[in-house]
Amino acid sequence: MEKILRQISAIGIRTEPAPAPDEALRERSALGEDILRLLGRALAIRHVDAGSCNGCELEIHATNNPYYNLEGLGIRFVASPRHADLLLVTGPVSRNMEEALRRTYDAVPEPKLVVATGDCACTGGLFGESYASLGRISNVIPVDVAVPGCPPTPARIMQAILTAVSARRRTPASPPPDSRGTPS
Amino acid sequence: MPLFVPGLSLSPLPGAIPAWRADVDATGWRSAAQALADRGGRLGALWASDERDRGGRFAAHALLVGSEGLLYLRLAMEGTDYPDLSDLFPSASRMQRAARDLVGVNAGSDARGWLRHGAWTPGTFPLRRDVAADAAFAVGDPRYDFVPVEGEGVHEIAVGPVHAGIIEPGHFRFSVVGERVLRLEERLGYKHKGIEKRLESLPVLEAGRLASRVSGDSTVAYAWAYAMALEGAAALAVPKRALWLRALFLERERLANHLGDLGYLGNDGGLAFGLAQFSRLKEDLLRANARLFGHRYMMDCIVPGGVAVDLGEDDAPALLDEAARLEKELGILRAIYYDHAGLQDRCINCGRLPPAIASGLGVVGLAARASGIAIDARVHPGYAPYDELEPRVCAHRNGDVASRIVVRFEEALESLRLQRRISRELPRTATRIEPRVPEEGAFGVGWVEGWRGEVFVALEAGPSGAVRRCHPHDPSWQNWPALEHAVIGNIVPDFPLINKSFNLSYSGADL
């Protein structure tokens, strides 16, 4: 125990400031600003790997290392889609994962958000579309924010998550494309 | 001249590793495999190809590892059946099932689909050459017949494909009594995204980018194995500095993954402190990679003919400082892990894979070394520059989670020693030669000891710079069945810890 405490005290706190949201990553604004303000940053994320090479998973893991400390912002990964506000989806969607991805999406309660993570999630990437791959995530479920990169860095992934839950500062040029996610 | 099998006609394959090719008939396929198995050889990889467009039928291919090196067997089939090897090498079973799903060739008694699921129907074979690269198929029946376990008090727990964590997808079917696992059956293939078909539509000089994304956590190992296969097929001699830099990348990949795993193993064993510490060390290493090589995971740093990035004159001192710092921190954390009663209680004798079972299953890589099987392709057969670097094989006998932790600590420290040597003695040559396209029909094979185990890439060139057939092979093919054995008799709550101690790739084996 003494060694552990000595190490903790020697290393200190390494957490860096969180990156700011980046509007350029936003694909659509399905949630009203009032909802987003209510959500704040107390966000529960369910990760779904829909067919990645597992490179993006390495960087998603890294968002919880002491430097990025995503959980320190009140954002945490949860074990069930039923507990989640946001799906963080990686990979091109393999046909063998299509149903699991749809079911996971359906299991997330409204209002819900989807962040497509990595080049493959954004465009299909090197794997593209084929007999076994459906390509980008938005070919299967609606995507709110898409962050490119092979893989995107932890800071970029955090930016994408924070963008998804941040209200737009400026008024959108057109109304949100649909009203999914507004409370009944 | 090596004598793998009396009477077998062998021709040497050019390239960085000792390898020979034998064209066999069905009898030769069996007898060669039997001879290798009798001498303690193992199955490296098995795949199939469609040869109807050039006057044949179908072909089965196998890489067998013997004491002299690699034996590449190629069987030209009469029809669509070929002899089963799963009685000699149990890991052949899933590879044969994958070959049936993709090419429509049959071996073995397990008729269930492996990669197919419902994405296409039985009777459709996407890797046949008359199937277009962009073909889409009718959806099939995704149901799967798990082996039922019956008895008083036995019940099933179904987990996945979407797991409760940041993990790749796969399905685990546990049959349990109370909390004890009677049997685990894995169903994988969820991530199958048609990599082999896509490789065939890429130019041979560019396909390495896709091959290095078969399993992202092993991108360096795959990039090197692909380059090695291509350079063998095209008879290219890579400059020495490039080979040393490749080894530096590979050792940094090994270190990064071992650091990450040591953190998660501490965490899964109830020591969250370990995750915080090791994930910090891993992040430091990844940031140094980004600074030195322009990418945190060194993706695309290895290219055909050499490497795409070089180390500057000033970088060696930084690498030596990093190694000294990491060695010190690893020493502190190792003492904490080895002294921690709670962690030891969780890890010792948990998830045991006894040496006899590991050897019977043909387990490879880190998991093999933790079960007393001292195999490491860097050492045996060894390939440049490891013949000069002389890595030490780190092995342990108990085959439990604790052993797999010990092997990781020792390999991480050994990897630092190798990195130090590379930093000090990096040869001053060019870092790349202009690659050339292999002749049509030329065959090459790459064999690289990645952090998880041995990665193979087999490559046959097509006409005018195309890929005719490329099979990337992950060590997870061999080691997934071992996980099913390692959990028997353990309690269900220990599964995450046992699974993490193997840390196998889903993407790598789903292709």
XYZ file of C-alpha atoms in Angstrom:
695
model
C 0.000 0.000 0.000
C 2.828 2.349 0.840
C 4.387 1.815 -2.604
C 1.055 2.549 -4.273
C 0.562 5.764 -2.330
C 4.121 6.842 -3.000
C 3.648 6.283 -6.735
C 0.323 8.154 -6.794
C 1.863 11.101 -5.024
C 5.001 11.070 -7.182
C 3.030 11.133 -10.425
C 0.452 13.699 -9.386
C -2.457 14.728 -11.609
C -1.720 14.683 -15.338
C -5.134 15.599 -16.711
C -5.092 18.193 -19.491
C -7.865 20.701 -20.324
C -10.653 19.234 -22.447
C -10.777 20.247 -26.115
C -13.533 22.576 -27.323
C -16.401 21.274 -29.473
C -15.865 21.493 -33.234
C -18.955 22.415 -35.275
C -17.267 21.152 -38.445
C -17.816 17.596 -37.222
C -21.585 17.971 -36.941
C -23.664 16.069 -39.498
C -27.116 17.052 -38.289
C -28.862 18.728 -35.359
C -31.647 16.426 -34.329
C -31.937 17.524 -30.712
C -33.275 20.891 -29.713
C -30.953 23.250 -27.859
C -33.146 23.082 -24.791
C -32.641 19.314 -24.637
C -28.918 19.643 -25.106
C -28.707 22.194 -22.311
C -30.646 19.846 -20.066
C -28.354 16.954 -20.959
C -25.326 19.056 -20.264
C -22.278 16.922 -20.060
C -23.696 14.230 -17.795
C -23.576 11.824 -20.661
C -23.713 8.030 -20.801
C -22.057 6.434 -23.829
C -22.497 2.963 -25.267
C -19.699 1.967 -27.612
C -20.573 -0.256 -30.564
C -17.903 -1.725 -32.784
C -19.764 -2.417 -36.014
C -16.767 -3.926 -37.811
C -13.651 -1.829 -37.133
C -10.040 -3.008 -37.366
C -9.907 -2.254 -33.585
C -7.617 0.762 -34.087
C -10.405 3.184 -33.128
C -11.064 1.129 -29.990
C -7.490 1.783 -28.861
C -8.092 5.520 -29.050
C -11.518 5.316 -27.398
C -9.821 3.497 -24.522
C -7.243 6.268 -24.431
C -9.922 8.921 -23.810
C -10.144 7.509 -20.307
C -6.421 7.600 -19.571
C -5.252 10.177 -17.008
C -4.270 12.722 -19.683
C -7.721 12.971 -21.280
C -9.821 11.774 -18.339
C -13.135 11.847 -20.184
C -14.921 10.500 -17.125
C -13.713 13.550 -15.215
C -16.056 15.613 -17.414
C -19.046 13.561 -16.279
C -19.040 11.455 -19.434
C -18.903 7.737 -18.883
C -19.139 4.504 -20.818
C -22.008 2.257 -19.809
C -22.572 -1.457 -20.243
C -26.048 -1.345 -21.776
C -27.668 0.684 -24.551
C -30.652 1.027 -22.207
C -28.519 3.253 -19.992
C -27.036 5.285 -22.831
C -27.661 8.744 -24.292
C -25.110 8.394 -27.062
C -23.815 5.601 -29.276
C -20.154 5.848 -30.198
C -19.911 3.677 -33.288
C -16.752 2.521 -35.069
C -15.999 0.616 -38.239
C -17.662 0.152 -41.531
C -20.866 -1.746 -40.712
C -20.203 -5.387 -41.503
C -23.277 -7.192 -42.775
C -22.855 -9.633 -39.910
C -23.160 -6.711 -37.448
C -25.968 -4.851 -39.158
C -28.770 -6.354 -37.095
C -26.864 -5.997 -33.817
C -26.183 -2.329 -34.579
C -29.842 -1.646 -35.441
C -31.040 -3.434 -32.320
C -28.559 -1.570 -30.137
C -29.690 1.733 -31.651
C -33.337 0.834 -31.059
C -32.567 -0.061 -27.444
C -31.218 3.407 -26.646
C -34.001 5.539 -25.171
C -34.955 8.820 -26.873
C -33.530 11.393 -27.094
C -30.392 9.775 -28.441
C -27.252 10.762 -30.283
C -24.865 8.892 -32.558
C -21.198 9.704 -33.112
C -19.540 7.914 -36.045
C -15.892 7.436 -35.104
C -13.071 7.069 -37.612
C -12.635 7.088 -41.380
C -14.456 3.772 -41.859
C -17.446 4.975 -39.827
C -17.531 8.226 -41.821
C -17.039 6.868 -45.360
C -16.517 3.083 -45.248
C -12.767 3.751 -45.346
C -10.411 1.264 -46.926
C -12.967 -1.526 -46.519
C -15.638 0.302 -48.493
C -18.883 -1.389 -49.480
C -18.941 -5.028 -50.512
C -20.766 -8.315 -50.064
C -19.648 -8.176 -46.425
C -19.551 -4.456 -45.632
C -22.321 -1.851 -45.756
C -19.823 1.007 -45.547
C -20.459 4.125 -43.473
C -22.546 4.120 -40.282
C -25.121 6.557 -41.707
C -26.029 3.878 -44.263
C -27.600 1.988 -41.345
C -28.523 4.427 -38.540
C -28.764 8.256 -38.391
C -25.508 9.972 -37.425
C -25.280 13.273 -35.542
C -21.537 13.819 -35.470
C -18.818 12.160 -37.578
C -15.139 12.329 -36.714
C -12.643 11.194 -39.351
C -9.155 9.818 -38.712
C -7.395 6.478 -38.963
C -7.770 6.341 -36.080
C -8.947 9.750 -34.782
C -6.861 10.880 -31.806
C -8.393 10.748 -28.324
C -8.658 14.553 -28.339
C -10.606 14.438 -31.630
C -12.930 11.747 -30.275
C -13.580 13.895 -27.198
C -14.242 16.883 -29.448
C -16.774 14.849 -31.380
C -18.549 13.721 -28.207
C -18.579 17.251 -26.816
C -19.859 18.594 -30.139
C -22.743 16.127 -30.035
C -23.908 17.437 -26.666
C -23.160 21.104 -27.199
C -25.859 23.458 -28.363
C -24.983 25.427 -31.480
C -23.795 28.886 -30.568
C -25.214 30.361 -33.769
C -28.702 29.801 -35.145
C -28.754 27.034 -37.724
C -29.394 28.222 -41.274
C -32.266 25.764 -41.624
C -34.394 23.939 -39.086
C -33.147 20.530 -37.931
C -33.765 17.881 -40.632
C -36.207 15.957 -38.472
C -37.711 16.119 -35.050
C -36.393 12.786 -33.787
C -35.442 13.081 -30.181
C -37.750 15.907 -29.155
C -39.650 14.922 -26.029
C -43.279 13.988 -26.341
C 18.771 -29.166 -47.667
C 15.930 -29.498 -45.210
C 14.118 -32.804 -45.020
C 10.641 -31.986 -43.842
C 9.135 -35.124 -45.269
C 10.874 -37.957 -47.099
C 9.762 -38.088 -50.711
C 8.361 -34.566 -50.780
C 9.703 -32.430 -53.594
C 10.594 -29.025 -52.177
C 11.567 -25.806 -53.874
C 12.939 -22.906 -51.800
C 10.880 -19.719 -51.642
C 12.920 -16.528 -51.958
C 12.638 -14.051 -49.106
C 13.669 -13.074 -45.604
C 12.694 -16.330 -43.907
C 13.589 -19.982 -44.547
C 10.595 -21.344 -46.478
C 9.985 -24.088 -49.021
C 7.098 -24.872 -51.312
C 5.694 -28.293 -52.128
C 2.927 -28.949 -54.649
C 1.029 -31.990 -53.419
C -1.954 -34.187 -54.131
C -4.502 -35.146 -51.492
C -2.300 -37.982 -50.190
C 0.721 -35.694 -49.994
C -1.345 -33.041 -48.181
C -2.161 -35.524 -45.418
C 1.226 -37.227 -45.233
C 3.178 -33.965 -45.133
C 0.939 -32.627 -42.370
C 1.202 -35.932 -40.496
C 5.008 -35.882 -40.746
C 5.153 -32.301 -39.466
C 2.754 -33.092 -36.625
C 4.836 -36.153 -35.653
C 7.915 -33.948 -35.333
C 6.237 -31.319 -33.177
C 5.445 -28.967 -36.032
C 2.416 -26.698 -35.992
C -0.133 -25.278 -38.408
C 0.570 -21.658 -39.292
C -2.317 -20.914 -41.644
C -4.773 -22.604 -44.008
C -6.786 -21.059 -46.850
C -8.241 -21.857 -50.256
C -8.369 -20.325 -53.708
C -10.342 -20.600 -56.931
C -8.179 -21.771 -59.842
C -10.869 -22.415 -62.467
C -9.902 -19.391 -64.554
C -6.506 -20.912 -65.273
C -7.475 -24.459 -66.066
C -7.646 -25.910 -62.569
C -10.397 -26.456 -60.036
C -9.753 -25.211 -56.530
C -6.620 -25.190 -54.406
C -6.018 -25.558 -50.676
C -2.977 -23.887 -49.160
C -1.301 -24.418 -45.809
C 1.674 -22.967 -44.013
C 3.245 -25.507 -41.668
C 5.937 -24.561 -39.201
C 8.723 -27.082 -38.710
C 12.099 -26.943 -37.046
C 13.813 -25.940 -40.301
C 11.397 -23.160 -41.167
C 8.179 -22.829 -43.084
C 6.633 -25.402 -45.405
C 4.111 -24.017 -47.891
C 1.815 -26.782 -49.117
C -0.315 -26.273 -52.171
C -2.941 -28.841 -53.041
C -4.605 -28.747 -56.470
C -7.970 -30.383 -55.848
C -9.772 -32.747 -58.165
C -13.149 -31.451 -57.106
C -14.243 -29.477 -54.064
C -13.201 -31.877 -51.286
C -9.806 -32.102 -49.630
C -8.494 -33.969 -46.583
C -9.295 -32.698 -43.096
C -6.287 -31.701 -40.963
C -8.167 -30.921 -37.758
C -7.293 -34.249 -36.126
C -3.609 -33.306 -36.445
C -3.997 -29.582 -35.841
C -7.275 -28.692 -34.060
C -7.039 -25.038 -35.129
C -7.498 -26.183 -38.747
C -11.211 -26.702 -38.088
C -12.269 -23.042 -38.125
C -9.884 -22.237 -40.986
C -11.439 -25.050 -43.051
C -14.925 -23.773 -42.194
C -13.917 -20.275 -43.322
C -12.516 -21.720 -46.567
C -15.853 -23.477 -47.146
C -17.815 -20.256 -46.553
C -15.620 -18.199 -48.866
C -14.531 -20.569 -51.642
C -16.862 -23.576 -51.337
C -14.303 -26.304 -50.656
C -14.980 -28.964 -48.060
C -12.943 -30.590 -45.326
C -13.884 -31.752 -41.865
C -17.115 -32.816 -40.266
C -18.295 -29.490 -38.816
C -20.674 -28.251 -41.512
C -21.717 -25.058 -39.694
C -20.834 -21.738 -41.299
C -18.106 -19.729 -39.613
C -17.765 -16.372 -41.368
C -20.998 -16.560 -43.331
C -23.697 -15.865 -40.691
C -26.679 -14.433 -42.594
C -24.799 -12.084 -44.933
C -24.992 -14.546 -47.793
C -26.589 -17.926 -48.426
C -24.981 -21.372 -48.394
C -24.091 -22.142 -52.005
C -22.797 -18.613 -52.623
C -19.014 -18.260 -52.356
C -17.774 -14.669 -52.360
C -14.076 -15.424 -52.858
C -14.645 -17.295 -56.119
C -13.141 -15.396 -59.007
C -16.367 -15.215 -61.031
C -18.002 -13.222 -58.217
C -17.670 -9.475 -58.812
C -15.937 -7.376 -56.172
C -19.091 -5.301 -55.647
C -21.554 -8.199 -55.697
C -24.329 -8.127 -53.108
C -26.016 -11.328 -52.069
C -29.393 -12.444 -50.838
C -29.562 -12.540 -47.071
C -29.318 -16.003 -45.505
C -30.362 -17.502 -42.197
C -28.151 -16.231 -39.377
C -29.117 -18.943 -36.868
C -26.356 -21.091 -35.457
C -26.452 -24.480 -33.768
C -24.505 -24.168 -30.560
C -23.483 -27.458 -28.971
C -26.119 -28.068 -26.284
C -25.020 -29.031 -22.785
C -27.594 -30.850 -20.705
C -27.764 -31.980 -17.118
C -29.280 -31.065 -13.802
C -28.789 -27.410 -13.004
C -27.040 -26.570 -16.278
C -28.045 -23.298 -17.804
C -26.741 -21.101 -20.586
C -25.483 -17.535 -20.543
C -25.393 -15.846 -23.933
C -23.083 -12.844 -24.260
C -22.658 -10.615 -27.283
C -22.067 -9.776 -30.037
C -22.209 -6.292 -28.476
C -20.305 -6.558 -25.204
C -20.488 -4.529 -22.020
C -17.350 -2.511 -22.573
C -15.133 -1.016 -25.238
C -14.545 -4.360 -26.906
C -14.845 -5.886 -30.347
C -18.002 -7.883 -31.117
C -18.303 -11.643 -30.814
C -20.656 -14.108 -29.163
C -19.830 -16.287 -26.170
C -22.167 -19.068 -25.138
C -21.454 -20.289 -21.617
C -22.938 -23.459 -20.205
C -22.708 -23.146 -16.443
C -23.615 -24.888 -13.232
C -24.029 -22.369 -10.475
C -21.149 -20.032 -11.158
C -18.785 -22.559 -12.728
C -18.237 -22.734 -16.449
C -18.781 -26.232 -17.835
C -18.221 -25.222 -21.415
C -17.689 -22.132 -23.500
C -18.457 -21.980 -27.189
C -17.339 -18.989 -29.207
C -19.121 -17.767 -32.266
C -17.033 -15.242 -34.168
C -17.141 -13.780 -37.671
C -19.284 -10.733 -36.823
C -16.579 -8.397 -38.117
C -16.116 -10.186 -41.430
C -15.836 -7.345 -43.904
C -14.495 -9.076 -46.996
C -10.831 -8.085 -46.647
C -9.491 -10.927 -48.821
C -11.895 -10.107 -51.675
C -11.004 -6.439 -51.480
C -7.271 -7.187 -51.464
C -7.725 -8.797 -54.882
C -8.995 -5.532 -56.338
C -5.948 -3.527 -55.191
C -2.551 -3.031 -56.840
C 0.065 -5.205 -55.168
C 2.170 -2.169 -54.206
C -0.791 -0.521 -52.431
C -2.592 -3.447 -50.821
C -0.294 -3.304 -47.798
C -2.317 -0.386 -46.441
C -5.381 -2.607 -46.245
C -3.408 -5.626 -44.987
C -2.056 -3.470 -42.165
C -5.610 -2.799 -41.024
C -6.588 -6.439 -40.562
C -6.067 -5.890 -36.835
C -5.290 -2.298 -35.928
C -3.485 -3.162 -32.703
C -0.974 -5.146 -34.795
C -0.692 -2.760 -37.724
C 3.129 -2.825 -37.701
C 3.263 -6.627 -37.640
C 0.866 -6.853 -40.604
C 2.574 -4.090 -42.568
C 5.918 -5.841 -42.113
C 4.524 -9.282 -42.960
C 2.886 -7.918 -46.109
C 6.073 -6.105 -47.136
C 8.101 -9.261 -46.450
C 5.784 -11.337 -48.641
C 5.909 -8.795 -51.461
C 9.671 -8.358 -51.226
C 10.084 -12.138 -51.320
C 7.856 -12.462 -54.386
C 9.676 -9.603 -56.162
C 13.151 -10.644 -54.933
C 13.829 -7.248 -53.367
C 16.683 -6.738 -50.901
C 15.645 -4.144 -48.326
C 18.319 -1.765 -46.936
C 19.596 -2.665 -43.496
C 18.540 0.561 -41.820
C 14.978 -0.067 -42.968
C 14.978 -3.504 -41.343
C 16.279 -2.087 -38.068
C 13.629 0.639 -38.120
C 10.955 -1.985 -38.801
C 12.128 -3.826 -35.697
C 12.010 -0.569 -33.728
C 8.387 -0.027 -34.835
C 7.471 -3.632 -34.034
C 9.030 -3.462 -30.558
C 7.226 -0.187 -29.847
C 3.965 -1.807 -30.920
C 4.700 -4.747 -28.617
C 5.507 -2.412 -25.746
C 2.417 -0.239 -26.248
C 0.104 -3.252 -26.280
C 1.773 -4.894 -23.286
C 1.524 -1.658 -21.295
C -2.150 -1.348 -22.183
C -2.870 -4.963 -21.281
C -0.987 -4.780 -17.990
C -3.180 -1.814 -17.060
C -6.422 -3.553 -17.936
C -5.346 -6.789 -16.253
C -4.741 -4.843 -13.050
C -8.109 -3.158 -13.450
C -9.996 -6.413 -14.117
C -8.255 -7.884 -11.085
C -9.568 -5.060 -8.893
C -6.508 -2.775 -8.959
C -7.707 0.371 -10.767
C -4.440 2.047 -9.796
C -2.690 -0.197 -12.325
C -4.897 0.994 -15.187
C -4.243 4.649 -14.364
C -0.495 4.091 -14.229
C -0.083 1.875 -17.260
C -2.451 3.865 -19.463
C -0.347 6.937 -18.624
C 2.836 5.137 -19.671
C 1.181 3.900 -22.851
C -0.006 7.417 -23.720
C 3.532 8.762 -23.224
C 4.785 6.124 -25.656
C 2.067 6.850 -28.241
C 2.788 10.579 -28.077
C 6.470 9.878 -28.634
C 5.501 7.761 -31.659
C 3.451 10.660 -33.054
C 6.403 13.011 -32.536
C 9.023 10.667 -33.989
C 7.120 8.876 -36.724
C 4.045 11.007 -37.392
C 1.505 8.431 -36.198
C 0.620 7.153 -32.729
C 0.407 3.547 -33.921
C 2.966 3.859 -36.735
C 0.343 2.992 -39.356
C 1.748 3.017 -42.905
C 5.295 3.618 -41.615
C 6.386 0.329 -43.214
C 6.115 0.337 -47.004
C 7.212 -2.111 -49.699
C 10.961 -1.692 -50.145
C 11.648 -0.171 -46.737
C 10.151 2.390 -44.369
C 8.415 5.714 -44.976
C 9.907 7.554 -41.992
C 13.414 7.832 -40.617
C 14.896 8.553 -37.228
C 16.793 11.849 -36.970
C 20.264 12.273 -35.439
C 18.782 13.883 -32.329
C 16.159 11.234 -31.766
C 18.396 8.498 -30.376
C 19.073 10.275 -27.042
C 15.332 10.851 -26.604
C 14.654 7.154 -27.183
C 17.356 6.171 -24.703
C 15.915 8.539 -22.075
C 12.441 7.157 -22.684
C 13.725 3.584 -22.287
C 15.499 4.404 -19.027
C 12.409 6.107 -17.613
C 10.070 3.323 -18.679
C 12.355 0.651 -17.290
C 12.365 2.359 -13.908
C 8.583 2.786 -13.856
C 8.015 -0.785 -14.996
C 10.219 -1.942 -12.117
C 8.137 -0.013 -9.589
C 4.834 -1.236 -11.009
C 6.046 -4.806 -11.321
C 6.952 -4.853 -7.646
C 3.486 -3.523 -6.795
C 1.723 -6.097 -9.011
C 3.805 -8.999 -7.692
C 3.291 -7.966 -4.063
C -0.415 -7.230 -4.282
C -2.233 -10.024 -2.460
C -5.631 -9.209 -3.974
C -4.316 -9.214 -7.526
C -2.311 -12.389 -7.001
C -5.388 -14.067 -5.551
C -7.354 -13.254 -8.702
C -4.612 -14.210 -11.156
C -2.750 -17.240 -9.851
C -4.260 -20.511 -11.118
C -7.017 -18.537 -12.832
C -7.720 -19.446 -16.469
C -5.051 -22.133 -16.655
C -3.996 -23.442 -20.013
C -1.697 -26.330 -19.064
C 1.335 -26.851 -21.347
C 0.028 -30.189 -22.666
C -3.279 -28.668 -23.786
C -1.574 -25.580 -25.194
C 0.744 -27.743 -27.220
C -2.065 -30.046 -28.380
C -4.077 -27.079 -29.595
C -1.100 -25.543 -31.381
C -1.319 -22.303 -29.417
C 1.104 -19.574 -30.516
C 2.630 -16.324 -29.355
C 2.422 -14.839 -25.914
C -0.190 -17.354 -24.750
C 2.054 -20.263 -25.812
C 5.070 -18.791 -24.032
C 3.018 -18.411 -20.830
C 2.201 -22.143 -21.091
C 5.773 -23.346 -21.345
C 6.093 -23.394 -25.141
C 9.153 -21.323 -25.971
C 8.337 -20.340 -29.556
C 9.060 -16.903 -30.964
C 9.560 -16.305 -34.701
C 12.065 -13.535 -33.918
C 14.325 -16.189 -32.440
C 13.388 -19.253 -34.394
C 13.803 -19.207 -37.332
C 14.782 -15.585 -36.725
C 14.764 -13.000 -39.470
C 16.775 -9.859 -40.057
C 17.480 -7.809 -38.036
C 16.604 -10.078 -35.107
C 19.455 -12.424 -36.035
C 21.743 -9.589 -34.909
C 19.573 -8.212 -32.102
C 19.290 -11.597 -30.408
C 16.022 -11.208 -28.512
C 15.497 -13.363 -25.448
C 12.431 -15.625 -25.363
C 10.353 -14.908 -22.264
C 8.415 -17.934 -21.085
C 6.644 -19.248 -18.015
C 5.183 -22.643 -17.154
C 1.974 -22.265 -15.212
C -0.254 -21.124 -18.099
C -2.515 -19.027 -15.866
C -3.465 -15.332 -15.949
C -0.510 -14.592 -13.664
C 1.880 -16.252 -16.132
C 0.539 -14.177 -18.973
C 1.138 -11.079 -16.826
C 4.709 -12.180 -16.047
C 5.458 -12.817 -19.730
C 4.148 -9.346 -20.593
C 6.359 -7.678 -17.977
C 9.415 -9.583 -19.163
C 8.737 -8.993 -22.842
C 8.157 -5.284 -22.231
C 11.545 -5.035 -20.510
C 13.241 -7.121 -23.208
C 11.628 -4.943 -25.837
C 13.132 -1.860 -24.169
C 16.559 -3.511 -24.309
C 16.126 -4.138 -28.038
C 14.954 -0.572 -28.642
C 18.003 0.735 -26.838
C 20.284 -1.325 -29.016
C 18.537 -0.203 -32.161
C 18.780 3.448 -31.090
C 22.515 3.111 -30.481
C 23.520 0.979 -33.442
C 21.111 1.946 -36.207
C 22.986 1.241 -39.475
C 23.596 4.201 -41.771
C 22.129 3.060 -45.067
C 19.202 4.156 -47.188
C 15.750 3.603 -45.687
C 14.021 2.458 -48.854
C 14.592 1.071 -52.284
C 12.159 1.560 -55.106
C 9.868 -1.482 -54.979
C 9.096 -3.381 -58.143
C 6.061 -5.373 -59.043
C 6.462 -9.164 -58.729
C 6.038 -11.273 -61.850
C 2.660 -12.844 -62.461
C 2.326 -16.007 -60.383
C 5.209 -15.106 -58.044
C 4.506 -16.173 -54.472
C 5.901 -14.721 -51.261
C 5.275 -15.218 -47.586
C 5.792 -12.943 -44.579
C 6.211 -14.228 -41.040
C 6.474 -11.708 -38.197
C 6.246 -12.192 -34.443
C 3.757 -9.516 -33.444
C 2.972 -8.721 -29.814
C 0.131 -11.274 -29.750
C 1.860 -13.972 -31.753
C 2.968 -14.829 -35.258
C 1.352 -13.015 -38.152
C 1.565 -14.520 -41.634
C 0.835 -12.934 -44.967
C 0.797 -15.134 -48.064
C 0.763 -13.278 -51.350
C 0.465 -14.419 -54.943
C 0.925 -11.775 -57.609
C -1.470 -11.433 -60.527
C -0.813 -9.926 -63.965
C 0.547 -6.359 -64.312
C 0.923 -5.476 -60.654
C -2.335 -6.900 -59.336
C -2.926 -9.095 -56.294
C -3.999 -12.564 -57.398
C -4.617 -13.905 -53.888
C -3.581 -12.609 -50.488
C -4.229 -14.331 -47.182
C -3.390 -12.414 -43.986
C -3.397 -14.685 -40.945
C -3.773 -13.632 -37.321
C -2.480 -15.698 -34.374
C -5.965 -15.365 -32.879
C -7.137 -18.190 -35.192
C -4.966 -20.561 -33.152
C -5.582 -19.005 -29.755
C -9.352 -18.447 -29.663
C -10.024 -22.200 -29.216
C -7.520 -22.207 -26.341
C -9.597 -19.613 -24.508
C -12.509 -22.071 -24.564
C -10.312 -24.529 -22.671
C -8.753 -22.012 -20.301
C -12.131 -20.994 -18.828
C -13.370 -24.512 -18.044
C -13.986 -24.875 -14.313
C -13.512 -21.175 -13.637
C -16.296 -18.959 -12.372
C -18.148 -16.739 -14.828
C -17.007 -13.482 -13.142
C -13.390 -14.416 -13.885
C -14.063 -14.626 -17.626
C -13.278 -10.950 -18.360
C -9.923 -11.306 -16.629
C -9.095 -14.555 -18.432
C -10.245 -13.156 -21.773
C -8.157 -10.018 -21.269
C -5.096 -12.091 -20.391
C -5.247 -13.591 -23.902
C -6.485 -10.335 -25.505
C -7.245 -11.905 -28.876
C -8.240 -10.072 -32.005
C -11.747 -10.425 -33.387
C -11.092 -8.362 -36.479
C -7.852 -10.236 -37.187
C -9.565 -13.607 -37.427
C -12.880 -12.402 -38.906
C -11.203 -10.833 -41.954
